[in-house]
Amino acid sequence: MKQWEENFRKVVPYVPGEQPNQPGMIKLNTNENPYPPSPNVKKAMDEFDMDKLRLYPDISSTILVEALGETYGLNKDQIFVGVGSDDVLATAFLTFFNGTEPILFPDISYSFYEVWAQLYHIPYVTPSLMEDFTIKREDYYRKNGGIVIANPNAPTSLSLGIDAIKDILEHNKESVVIIDEAYVDFGGESSLPLLKDYENLLIVQTFSKSYSMAGIRIGYAFGAPSLIKAMNDVKYSYNSYTMNQPSLYYGTEAVKDTKYHKETLEKIMKTRTWVAESLKNLGFKVIPSSANFLFVSHEEVPAEKIYEELRAKKIYIRHFKKPRIDNYLRITIGTDREMEVFLAAITEAI
Ligand SMILES: *Cc1c(COP(=O)(O)O)cnc(C)c1O
């Protein structure tokens, strides 16, 4: 090893689901939304004034923050925006988790949490989910440097009620509790009503799933003004201009169109219901989902075999080679048509 290499920051990077680009593929592997963003986003694109690109964007992302505030009933000083919720979460880890006590998150959850903990040298402990993949809340009633819970959880799709989150907050008045609500719009229960009572609660959401805009890279967090200010101070200390000019306008239009948002969610939840039923009839165990994906395991046929067979037909789903979940498959909910083709293929595979 070269002398300078010893000084490199060593980290095992997060591995996202593959992003194939095959003609005729059905892509159900990274929980993208199968429907387009609000038509108002298209309109904003057509009308976007190129001259705006000449200038640096508004450092406070005011129009976007105001639109989020309007839709979610919050003040500007309770909202942080970033380049995807990955950026928001990474900033939150960097900002809040500088203690010596370990932070806590479940052993089976969004695998980026562990990567950020390693990147920033944050000590962490990962309490095991129960056999049925539910979170045992008592595991979070111990001394800690912070808590991160995805609700609904990924890749399990299970959600916790607001009472459980409240309980966890009641037992953790001394540390920041982050609730990652990337999937909450698909049938979970948001912790938003708890914000007024808990100054240490940070709720993180994203445009990537329910707003059909994974490609735009916008995420946001809701929290007490003191938390939001601390995050902005950190953000402005390494890169002030993260949110680009077009994203500000397109994101604003998306979040204002609450009617379209709701219609899209309802379509996906309806599709999820019949796909879950069909998979059960094929002998799959289907975890009750509050997300835009299903987490399933077949009683007889190994998950990896099914994954490979679908892949050969250019139908992409997700398989994790990880202990406890390596016989499960995560399947994003696509359009009805896509799910019909998927079901025909998976029927053949088993
Ligand atoms: C998809 C996802 C995110 C990040 O999404 P962005 O595209 O970066 O906004 C964060 N947390 C969970 C649990 C996710 O599934």
mmCIF file of C-alpha atoms and ligand atoms in Angstrom:
data_model
loop_
_atom_site.group_PDB
_atom_site.id
_atom_site.type_symbol
_atom_site.label_atom_id
_atom_site.label_comp_id
_atom_site.label_asym_id
_atom_site.label_seq_id
_atom_site.Cartn_x
_atom_site.Cartn_y
_atom_site.Cartn_z
ATOM 1 C CA MET A 1 0.000 0.000 0.000
ATOM 2 C CA LYS A 2 1.293 3.457 -0.878
ATOM 3 C CA GLN A 3 1.886 5.765 2.045
ATOM 4 C CA TRP A 4 -0.877 8.139 0.979
ATOM 5 C CA GLU A 5 -3.344 5.287 0.495
ATOM 6 C CA GLU A 6 -3.280 4.704 4.208
ATOM 7 C CA ASN A 7 -4.944 8.085 4.516
ATOM 8 C CA PHE A 8 -7.777 7.290 2.130
ATOM 9 C CA ARG A 9 -11.257 7.181 3.627
ATOM 10 C CA LYS A 10 -12.142 3.517 3.356
ATOM 11 C CA VAL A 11 -15.753 2.636 2.763
ATOM 12 C CA VAL A 12 -17.687 -0.182 1.134
ATOM 13 C CA PRO A 13 -20.130 1.699 -1.099
ATOM 14 C CA TYR A 14 -23.858 1.199 -1.232
ATOM 15 C CA VAL A 15 -24.916 -0.943 -4.191
ATOM 16 C CA PRO A 16 -28.155 0.278 -5.763
ATOM 17 C CA GLY A 17 -30.361 -2.028 -7.813
ATOM 18 C CA GLU A 18 -29.119 -2.347 -11.379
ATOM 19 C CA GLN A 19 -30.347 0.185 -13.941
ATOM 20 C CA PRO A 20 -30.702 -1.897 -17.099
ATOM 21 C CA ASN A 21 -31.861 -0.211 -20.281
ATOM 22 C CA GLN A 22 -33.145 -2.975 -22.511
ATOM 23 C CA PRO A 23 -35.784 -2.499 -25.171
ATOM 24 C CA GLY A 24 -39.054 -4.053 -24.020
ATOM 25 C CA MET A 25 -37.872 -4.609 -20.450
ATOM 26 C CA ILE A 26 -40.197 -4.531 -17.444
ATOM 27 C CA LYS A 27 -38.363 -2.805 -14.642
ATOM 28 C CA LEU A 28 -39.674 -3.675 -11.191
ATOM 29 C CA ASN A 29 -36.382 -3.593 -9.276
ATOM 30 C CA THR A 30 -35.840 -0.096 -7.826
ATOM 31 C CA ASN A 31 -39.306 1.019 -6.690
ATOM 32 C CA GLU A 32 -39.756 3.698 -9.314
ATOM 33 C CA ASN A 33 -43.260 4.893 -10.106
ATOM 34 C CA PRO A 34 -44.652 3.502 -13.391
ATOM 35 C CA TYR A 35 -46.728 6.632 -14.043
ATOM 36 C CA PRO A 36 -45.395 9.957 -15.317
ATOM 37 C CA PRO A 37 -45.077 13.009 -13.048
ATOM 38 C CA SER A 38 -47.904 15.550 -12.907
ATOM 39 C CA PRO A 39 -48.703 17.087 -16.311
ATOM 40 C CA ASN A 40 -47.949 20.435 -14.680
ATOM 41 C CA VAL A 41 -44.299 19.384 -14.520
ATOM 42 C CA LYS A 42 -44.300 18.909 -18.293
ATOM 43 C CA LYS A 43 -45.818 22.352 -18.662
ATOM 44 C CA ALA A 44 -43.151 23.876 -16.421
ATOM 45 C CA MET A 45 -40.469 22.175 -18.555
ATOM 46 C CA ASP A 46 -41.926 23.580 -21.759
ATOM 47 C CA GLU A 47 -42.079 27.038 -20.227
ATOM 48 C CA PHE A 48 -38.721 26.976 -18.445
ATOM 49 C CA ASP A 49 -36.747 30.152 -19.104
ATOM 50 C CA MET A 50 -33.261 29.118 -20.278
ATOM 51 C CA ASP A 51 -31.838 32.417 -19.076
ATOM 52 C CA LYS A 52 -32.292 31.136 -15.527
ATOM 53 C CA LEU A 53 -29.457 28.672 -16.114
ATOM 54 C CA ARG A 54 -27.019 31.561 -16.346
ATOM 55 C CA LEU A 55 -27.568 32.376 -12.703
ATOM 56 C CA TYR A 56 -26.881 30.464 -9.523
ATOM 57 C CA PRO A 57 -30.065 29.022 -8.018
ATOM 58 C CA ASP A 58 -31.704 30.392 -4.874
ATOM 59 C CA ILE A 59 -29.638 28.936 -2.037
ATOM 60 C CA SER A 60 -32.747 28.570 0.184
ATOM 61 C CA SER A 61 -34.847 26.865 -2.534
ATOM 62 C CA THR A 62 -37.638 29.211 -1.483
ATOM 63 C CA ILE A 63 -40.312 28.386 -4.074
ATOM 64 C CA LEU A 64 -39.968 24.662 -3.444
ATOM 65 C CA VAL A 65 -39.855 25.017 0.334
ATOM 66 C CA GLU A 66 -42.948 27.242 0.234
ATOM 67 C CA ALA A 67 -44.855 24.769 -1.933
ATOM 68 C CA LEU A 68 -43.949 21.925 0.452
ATOM 69 C CA GLY A 69 -45.028 24.081 3.389
ATOM 70 C CA GLU A 70 -48.351 24.799 1.722
ATOM 71 C CA THR A 71 -49.061 21.138 0.922
ATOM 72 C CA TYR A 72 -47.926 19.726 4.270
ATOM 73 C CA GLY A 73 -49.042 22.564 6.556
ATOM 74 C CA LEU A 74 -45.607 23.630 7.819
ATOM 75 C CA ASN A 75 -43.520 26.790 8.048
ATOM 76 C CA LYS A 76 -40.458 27.389 5.907
ATOM 77 C CA ASP A 77 -38.114 27.014 8.871
ATOM 78 C CA GLN A 78 -39.369 23.450 9.427
ATOM 79 C CA ILE A 79 -38.321 22.235 5.959
ATOM 80 C CA PHE A 80 -34.954 21.158 4.542
ATOM 81 C CA VAL A 81 -34.519 20.175 0.893
ATOM 82 C CA GLY A 82 -31.733 18.175 -0.695
ATOM 83 C CA VAL A 83 -30.706 16.304 -3.818
ATOM 84 C CA GLY A 84 -32.787 13.190 -3.242
ATOM 85 C CA SER A 85 -33.554 11.891 0.213
ATOM 86 C CA ASP A 86 -30.203 10.090 0.108
ATOM 87 C CA ASP A 87 -28.593 13.529 0.245
ATOM 88 C CA VAL A 88 -30.994 14.620 2.993
ATOM 89 C CA LEU A 89 -30.288 11.490 5.054
ATOM 90 C CA ALA A 90 -26.532 11.737 4.525
ATOM 91 C CA THR A 91 -26.661 15.367 5.691
ATOM 92 C CA ALA A 92 -28.739 14.364 8.725
ATOM 93 C CA PHE A 93 -26.225 11.636 9.691
ATOM 94 C CA LEU A 94 -23.356 14.107 9.334
ATOM 95 C CA THR A 95 -25.206 16.774 11.319
ATOM 96 C CA PHE A 96 -26.766 14.843 14.189
ATOM 97 C CA PHE A 97 -24.687 11.748 14.855
ATOM 98 C CA ASN A 98 -21.461 13.011 16.375
ATOM 99 C CA GLY A 99 -21.738 11.397 19.788
ATOM 100 C CA THR A 100 -19.921 8.418 21.230
ATOM 101 C CA GLU A 101 -23.010 6.265 21.884
ATOM 102 C CA PRO A 102 -23.977 4.010 18.948
ATOM 103 C CA ILE A 103 -26.890 4.969 16.710
ATOM 104 C CA LEU A 104 -29.584 2.326 16.239
ATOM 105 C CA PHE A 105 -31.358 1.026 13.137
ATOM 106 C CA PRO A 106 -32.839 -2.387 12.285
ATOM 107 C CA ASP A 107 -30.619 -5.160 10.901
ATOM 108 C CA ILE A 108 -32.902 -5.442 7.890
ATOM 109 C CA SER A 109 -33.612 -1.997 6.489
ATOM 110 C CA TYR A 110 -32.374 0.460 3.875
ATOM 111 C CA SER A 111 -28.765 -0.642 3.476
ATOM 112 C CA PHE A 112 -27.494 2.909 2.938
ATOM 113 C CA TYR A 113 -27.775 3.589 6.711
ATOM 114 C CA GLU A 114 -24.855 1.308 7.418
ATOM 115 C CA VAL A 115 -22.803 2.856 4.610
ATOM 116 C CA TRP A 116 -23.252 6.396 5.957
ATOM 117 C CA ALA A 117 -22.433 5.241 9.487
ATOM 118 C CA GLN A 118 -19.178 3.765 8.159
ATOM 119 C CA LEU A 119 -18.409 6.757 5.958
ATOM 120 C CA TYR A 120 -18.723 9.191 8.857
ATOM 121 C CA HIS A 121 -17.208 6.830 11.459
ATOM 122 C CA ILE A 122 -20.430 6.755 13.477
ATOM 123 C CA PRO A 123 -20.696 3.815 15.902
ATOM 124 C CA TYR A 124 -23.866 1.796 15.279
ATOM 125 C CA VAL A 125 -25.845 -1.189 16.526
ATOM 126 C CA THR A 126 -28.470 -2.990 14.443
ATOM 127 C CA PRO A 127 -31.180 -4.641 16.562
ATOM 128 C CA SER A 128 -32.700 -7.666 14.788
ATOM 129 C CA LEU A 129 -36.181 -7.516 13.414
ATOM 130 C CA MET A 130 -38.477 -10.201 14.828
ATOM 131 C CA GLU A 131 -38.925 -13.473 12.939
ATOM 132 C CA ASP A 132 -41.941 -11.946 11.114
ATOM 133 C CA PHE A 133 -39.857 -8.845 10.177
ATOM 134 C CA THR A 134 -41.666 -6.546 12.589
ATOM 135 C CA ILE A 135 -39.680 -4.031 14.623
ATOM 136 C CA LYS A 136 -39.424 -4.763 18.338
ATOM 137 C CA ARG A 137 -39.746 -1.278 19.760
ATOM 138 C CA GLU A 138 -38.220 -2.246 23.117
ATOM 139 C CA ASP A 139 -34.904 -2.672 21.256
ATOM 140 C CA TYR A 140 -34.861 1.114 20.947
ATOM 141 C CA TYR A 141 -35.344 1.794 24.651
ATOM 142 C CA ARG A 142 -31.646 1.919 25.455
ATOM 143 C CA LYS A 143 -28.968 4.548 25.548
ATOM 144 C CA ASN A 144 -28.072 5.624 22.003
ATOM 145 C CA GLY A 145 -26.628 8.388 19.849
ATOM 146 C CA GLY A 146 -29.623 8.512 17.510
ATOM 147 C CA ILE A 147 -32.259 6.330 15.847
ATOM 148 C CA VAL A 148 -33.142 5.750 12.205
ATOM 149 C CA ILE A 149 -36.277 3.883 11.194
ATOM 150 C CA ALA A 150 -37.674 3.510 7.694
ATOM 151 C CA ASN A 151 -41.456 3.530 7.966
ATOM 152 C CA PRO A 152 -42.690 1.696 5.952
ATOM 153 C CA ASN A 153 -39.537 -0.353 6.145
ATOM 154 C CA ALA A 154 -37.592 -1.433 3.083
ATOM 155 C CA PRO A 155 -37.331 -4.080 1.787
ATOM 156 C CA THR A 156 -39.949 -5.641 4.087
ATOM 157 C CA SER A 157 -42.814 -3.227 3.144
ATOM 158 C CA LEU A 158 -44.186 -3.425 6.706
ATOM 159 C CA SER A 159 -45.262 -0.266 8.468
ATOM 160 C CA LEU A 160 -45.467 0.872 12.073
ATOM 161 C CA GLY A 161 -48.432 2.854 13.379
ATOM 162 C CA ILE A 162 -47.948 6.348 14.719
ATOM 163 C CA ASP A 163 -48.466 5.030 18.278
ATOM 164 C CA ALA A 164 -45.362 2.877 17.983
ATOM 165 C CA ILE A 165 -43.323 5.843 16.720
ATOM 166 C CA LYS A 166 -44.687 7.955 19.570
ATOM 167 C CA ASP A 167 -43.618 5.272 22.033
ATOM 168 C CA ILE A 168 -40.110 5.230 20.592
ATOM 169 C CA LEU A 169 -39.958 9.038 20.838
ATOM 170 C CA GLU A 170 -41.197 8.945 24.440
ATOM 171 C CA HIS A 171 -38.296 6.642 25.328
ATOM 172 C CA ASN A 172 -35.747 8.749 23.445
ATOM 173 C CA LYS A 173 -35.931 12.346 24.495
ATOM 174 C CA GLU A 174 -32.158 12.754 24.401
ATOM 175 C CA SER A 175 -31.382 11.808 20.794
ATOM 176 C CA VAL A 176 -32.497 12.666 17.280
ATOM 177 C CA VAL A 177 -34.982 10.174 15.846
ATOM 178 C CA ILE A 178 -35.108 10.027 12.041
ATOM 179 C CA ILE A 179 -38.165 8.488 10.400
ATOM 180 C CA ASP A 180 -37.493 7.756 6.720
ATOM 181 C CA GLU A 181 -40.907 7.969 5.046
ATOM 182 C CA ALA A 182 -39.826 7.269 1.450
ATOM 183 C CA TYR A 183 -42.866 4.993 1.020
ATOM 184 C CA VAL A 184 -45.370 6.463 3.444
ATOM 185 C CA ASP A 185 -47.755 7.775 0.768
ATOM 186 C CA PHE A 186 -48.570 4.230 -0.355
ATOM 187 C CA GLY A 187 -50.575 3.369 2.749
ATOM 188 C CA GLY A 188 -48.316 4.032 5.733
ATOM 189 C CA GLU A 189 -49.077 6.420 8.567
ATOM 190 C CA SER A 190 -46.969 9.584 8.584
ATOM 191 C CA SER A 191 -45.429 10.820 11.828
ATOM 192 C CA LEU A 192 -46.118 14.397 10.745
ATOM 193 C CA PRO A 193 -48.709 14.996 13.515
ATOM 194 C CA LEU A 194 -45.967 14.236 16.089
ATOM 195 C CA LEU A 195 -43.747 17.056 14.894
ATOM 196 C CA LYS A 196 -45.361 19.663 17.132
ATOM 197 C CA ASP A 197 -44.629 17.628 20.273
ATOM 198 C CA TYR A 198 -41.130 16.311 19.547
ATOM 199 C CA GLU A 199 -38.279 18.690 18.794
ATOM 200 C CA ASN A 200 -35.942 15.750 18.184
ATOM 201 C CA LEU A 201 -38.022 14.178 15.378
ATOM 202 C CA LEU A 202 -36.861 14.435 11.770
ATOM 203 C CA ILE A 203 -39.153 13.107 9.030
ATOM 204 C CA VAL A 204 -37.587 12.448 5.640
ATOM 205 C CA GLN A 205 -39.550 12.065 2.411
ATOM 206 C CA THR A 206 -38.753 12.023 -1.303
ATOM 207 C CA PHE A 207 -39.998 12.895 -4.801
ATOM 208 C CA SER A 208 -38.551 9.647 -6.118
ATOM 209 C CA LYS A 209 -41.355 7.236 -5.388
ATOM 210 C CA SER A 210 -44.826 8.711 -4.893
ATOM 211 C CA TYR A 211 -44.169 11.826 -7.032
ATOM 212 C CA SER A 212 -42.750 9.774 -9.953
ATOM 213 C CA MET A 213 -39.561 11.853 -10.080
ATOM 214 C CA ALA A 214 -36.615 9.600 -9.181
ATOM 215 C CA GLY A 215 -34.736 11.246 -12.043
ATOM 216 C CA ILE A 216 -35.020 14.784 -10.707
ATOM 217 C CA ARG A 217 -33.304 14.044 -7.360
ATOM 218 C CA ILE A 218 -35.293 15.916 -4.730
ATOM 219 C CA GLY A 219 -35.753 14.869 -1.136
ATOM 220 C CA TYR A 220 -36.886 16.831 1.889
ATOM 221 C CA ALA A 221 -37.054 16.706 5.654
ATOM 222 C CA PHE A 222 -39.513 18.086 8.182
ATOM 223 C CA GLY A 223 -38.406 18.949 11.693
ATOM 224 C CA ALA A 224 -38.122 21.591 14.382
ATOM 225 C CA PRO A 225 -36.451 24.832 13.206
ATOM 226 C CA SER A 226 -33.379 24.051 15.353
ATOM 227 C CA LEU A 227 -32.835 20.739 13.514
ATOM 228 C CA ILE A 228 -33.403 22.295 10.094
ATOM 229 C CA LYS A 229 -30.995 25.136 10.842
ATOM 230 C CA ALA A 230 -28.317 22.686 12.001
ATOM 231 C CA MET A 231 -28.682 20.715 8.759
ATOM 232 C CA ASN A 232 -28.513 23.852 6.621
ATOM 233 C CA ASP A 233 -25.392 25.002 8.443
ATOM 234 C CA VAL A 234 -23.708 21.702 7.585
ATOM 235 C CA LYS A 235 -24.961 21.760 3.996
ATOM 236 C CA TYR A 236 -23.747 25.317 3.421
ATOM 237 C CA SER A 237 -20.387 24.228 4.796
ATOM 238 C CA TYR A 238 -19.613 21.882 1.946
ATOM 239 C CA ASN A 239 -21.818 22.825 -1.022
ATOM 240 C CA SER A 240 -24.342 25.653 -1.000
ATOM 241 C CA TYR A 241 -25.810 25.184 -4.459
ATOM 242 C CA THR A 242 -26.982 21.591 -4.523
ATOM 243 C CA MET A 243 -30.512 22.112 -5.822
ATOM 244 C CA ASN A 244 -30.376 23.055 -9.487
ATOM 245 C CA GLN A 245 -32.533 25.715 -11.056
ATOM 246 C CA PRO A 246 -34.881 23.505 -13.176
ATOM 247 C CA SER A 247 -35.456 21.050 -10.300
ATOM 248 C CA LEU A 248 -36.726 23.890 -8.145
ATOM 249 C CA TYR A 249 -39.438 24.710 -10.675
ATOM 250 C CA TYR A 250 -40.400 21.143 -11.604
ATOM 251 C CA GLY A 251 -40.494 19.995 -7.993
ATOM 252 C CA THR A 252 -42.674 22.922 -7.029
ATOM 253 C CA GLU A 253 -45.232 22.041 -9.696
ATOM 254 C CA ALA A 254 -45.267 18.374 -8.656
ATOM 255 C CA VAL A 255 -45.901 19.070 -4.993
ATOM 256 C CA LYS A 256 -48.661 21.578 -5.729
ATOM 257 C CA ASP A 257 -50.638 19.048 -7.778
ATOM 258 C CA THR A 258 -52.042 17.125 -4.821
ATOM 259 C CA LYS A 259 -54.969 15.786 -6.843
ATOM 260 C CA TYR A 260 -52.745 14.078 -9.415
ATOM 261 C CA HIS A 261 -50.486 12.746 -6.647
ATOM 262 C CA LYS A 262 -53.444 11.134 -4.905
ATOM 263 C CA GLU A 263 -54.838 9.612 -8.123
ATOM 264 C CA THR A 264 -51.478 8.004 -8.931
ATOM 265 C CA LEU A 265 -51.174 6.561 -5.430
ATOM 266 C CA GLU A 266 -54.642 5.074 -5.613
ATOM 267 C CA LYS A 267 -53.889 3.375 -8.929
ATOM 268 C CA ILE A 268 -50.741 1.802 -7.504
ATOM 269 C CA MET A 269 -52.443 0.614 -4.320
ATOM 270 C CA LYS A 270 -55.250 -0.938 -6.358
ATOM 271 C CA THR A 271 -52.754 -2.801 -8.539
ATOM 272 C CA ARG A 272 -50.873 -3.920 -5.415
ATOM 273 C CA THR A 273 -54.044 -5.518 -4.017
ATOM 274 C CA TRP A 274 -54.723 -7.765 -6.975
ATOM 275 C CA VAL A 275 -51.066 -8.637 -7.547
ATOM 276 C CA ALA A 276 -50.696 -9.668 -3.886
ATOM 277 C CA GLU A 277 -53.804 -11.880 -4.189
ATOM 278 C CA SER A 278 -52.520 -13.488 -7.395
ATOM 279 C CA LEU A 279 -49.121 -14.212 -5.840
ATOM 280 C CA LYS A 280 -50.761 -15.814 -2.798
ATOM 281 C CA ASN A 281 -52.735 -18.045 -5.113
ATOM 282 C CA LEU A 282 -49.448 -19.144 -6.676
ATOM 283 C CA GLY A 283 -48.136 -20.287 -3.290
ATOM 284 C CA PHE A 284 -46.197 -17.172 -2.316
ATOM 285 C CA LYS A 285 -46.049 -15.827 1.178
ATOM 286 C CA VAL A 286 -46.738 -12.104 0.755
ATOM 287 C CA ILE A 287 -45.808 -9.683 3.552
ATOM 288 C CA PRO A 288 -48.649 -7.139 4.073
ATOM 289 C CA SER A 289 -47.402 -4.092 2.159
ATOM 290 C CA SER A 290 -47.771 -0.376 2.870
ATOM 291 C CA ALA A 291 -45.335 0.481 0.080
ATOM 292 C CA ASN A 292 -45.163 0.476 -3.733
ATOM 293 C CA PHE A 293 -43.568 -2.958 -3.692
ATOM 294 C CA LEU A 294 -44.233 -6.460 -2.412
ATOM 295 C CA PHE A 295 -41.838 -8.633 -0.423
ATOM 296 C CA VAL A 296 -42.564 -12.274 -1.156
ATOM 297 C CA SER A 297 -41.189 -15.769 -0.727
ATOM 298 C CA HIS A 298 -42.310 -18.981 -2.402
ATOM 299 C CA GLU A 299 -43.005 -22.068 -0.340
ATOM 300 C CA GLU A 300 -41.073 -24.367 -2.694
ATOM 301 C CA VAL A 301 -39.153 -22.539 -5.408
ATOM 302 C CA PRO A 302 -35.964 -20.693 -4.365
ATOM 303 C CA ALA A 303 -36.080 -16.913 -4.801
ATOM 304 C CA GLU A 304 -32.813 -16.728 -6.698
ATOM 305 C CA LYS A 305 -34.051 -19.186 -9.315
ATOM 306 C CA ILE A 306 -37.202 -17.135 -9.903
ATOM 307 C CA TYR A 307 -35.142 -13.942 -10.067
ATOM 308 C CA GLU A 308 -32.819 -15.429 -12.714
ATOM 309 C CA GLU A 309 -35.649 -16.807 -14.827
ATOM 310 C CA LEU A 310 -37.464 -13.481 -14.911
ATOM 311 C CA ARG A 311 -34.228 -11.682 -15.649
ATOM 312 C CA ALA A 312 -33.691 -13.862 -18.706
ATOM 313 C CA LYS A 313 -37.049 -12.527 -19.937
ATOM 314 C CA LYS A 314 -35.982 -8.923 -19.237
ATOM 315 C CA ILE A 315 -38.269 -8.675 -16.234
ATOM 316 C CA TYR A 316 -36.190 -7.148 -13.453
ATOM 317 C CA ILE A 317 -37.074 -7.636 -9.792
ATOM 318 C CA ARG A 318 -34.819 -7.426 -6.731
ATOM 319 C CA HIS A 319 -33.145 -10.270 -4.873
ATOM 320 C CA PHE A 320 -30.870 -9.582 -1.877
ATOM 321 C CA LYS A 321 -28.117 -12.081 -1.149
ATOM 322 C CA LYS A 322 -28.297 -11.351 2.556
ATOM 323 C CA PRO A 323 -28.891 -13.559 5.568
ATOM 324 C CA ARG A 324 -32.551 -13.977 6.568
ATOM 325 C CA ILE A 325 -33.935 -12.469 3.358
ATOM 326 C CA ASP A 326 -32.119 -14.399 0.640
ATOM 327 C CA ASN A 327 -35.215 -16.459 -0.120
ATOM 328 C CA TYR A 328 -37.335 -13.355 -0.657
ATOM 329 C CA LEU A 329 -38.005 -11.202 -3.697
ATOM 330 C CA ARG A 330 -38.868 -7.535 -3.770
ATOM 331 C CA ILE A 331 -41.219 -6.618 -6.580
ATOM 332 C CA THR A 332 -42.053 -3.009 -7.436
ATOM 333 C CA ILE A 333 -45.674 -2.373 -8.412
ATOM 334 C CA GLY A 334 -45.825 -1.366 -12.084
ATOM 335 C CA THR A 335 -48.807 -0.673 -14.326
ATOM 336 C CA ASP A 336 -51.604 -3.269 -14.540
ATOM 337 C CA ARG A 337 -50.296 -4.324 -17.947
ATOM 338 C CA GLU A 338 -46.723 -4.756 -16.675
ATOM 339 C CA MET A 339 -47.949 -6.781 -13.720
ATOM 340 C CA GLU A 340 -49.976 -9.072 -15.984
ATOM 341 C CA VAL A 341 -46.858 -9.869 -18.023
ATOM 342 C CA PHE A 342 -44.860 -10.291 -14.795
ATOM 343 C CA LEU A 343 -47.446 -12.691 -13.349
ATOM 344 C CA ALA A 344 -47.514 -14.813 -16.485
ATOM 345 C CA ALA A 345 -43.715 -15.076 -16.332
ATOM 346 C CA ILE A 346 -43.527 -15.868 -12.618
ATOM 347 C CA THR A 347 -46.246 -18.500 -12.999
ATOM 348 C CA GLU A 348 -44.068 -20.169 -15.608
ATOM 349 C CA ALA A 349 -40.949 -19.793 -13.447
ATOM 350 C CA ILE A 350 -42.429 -21.723 -10.544
HETATM 351 C C1 LIG B 1 -35.599 5.096 -2.276
HETATM 352 C C2 LIG B 1 -35.280 5.311 -0.850
HETATM 353 C C3 LIG B 1 -34.595 6.440 -0.399
HETATM 354 C C4 LIG B 1 -33.888 7.433 -1.266
HETATM 355 O O1 LIG B 1 -34.474 7.876 -2.331
HETATM 356 P P1 LIG B 1 -33.968 9.154 -3.106
HETATM 357 O O2 LIG B 1 -34.173 8.767 -4.520
HETATM 358 O O3 LIG B 1 -32.527 9.432 -2.789
HETATM 359 O O4 LIG B 1 -34.855 10.238 -2.635
HETATM 360 C C5 LIG B 1 -34.423 6.612 0.952
HETATM 361 N N1 LIG B 1 -34.870 5.714 1.837
HETATM 362 C C6 LIG B 1 -35.498 4.603 1.435
HETATM 363 C C7 LIG B 1 -35.954 3.634 2.458
HETATM 364 C C8 LIG B 1 -35.704 4.361 0.086
HETATM 365 O O5 LIG B 1 -36.277 3.230 -0.305
#
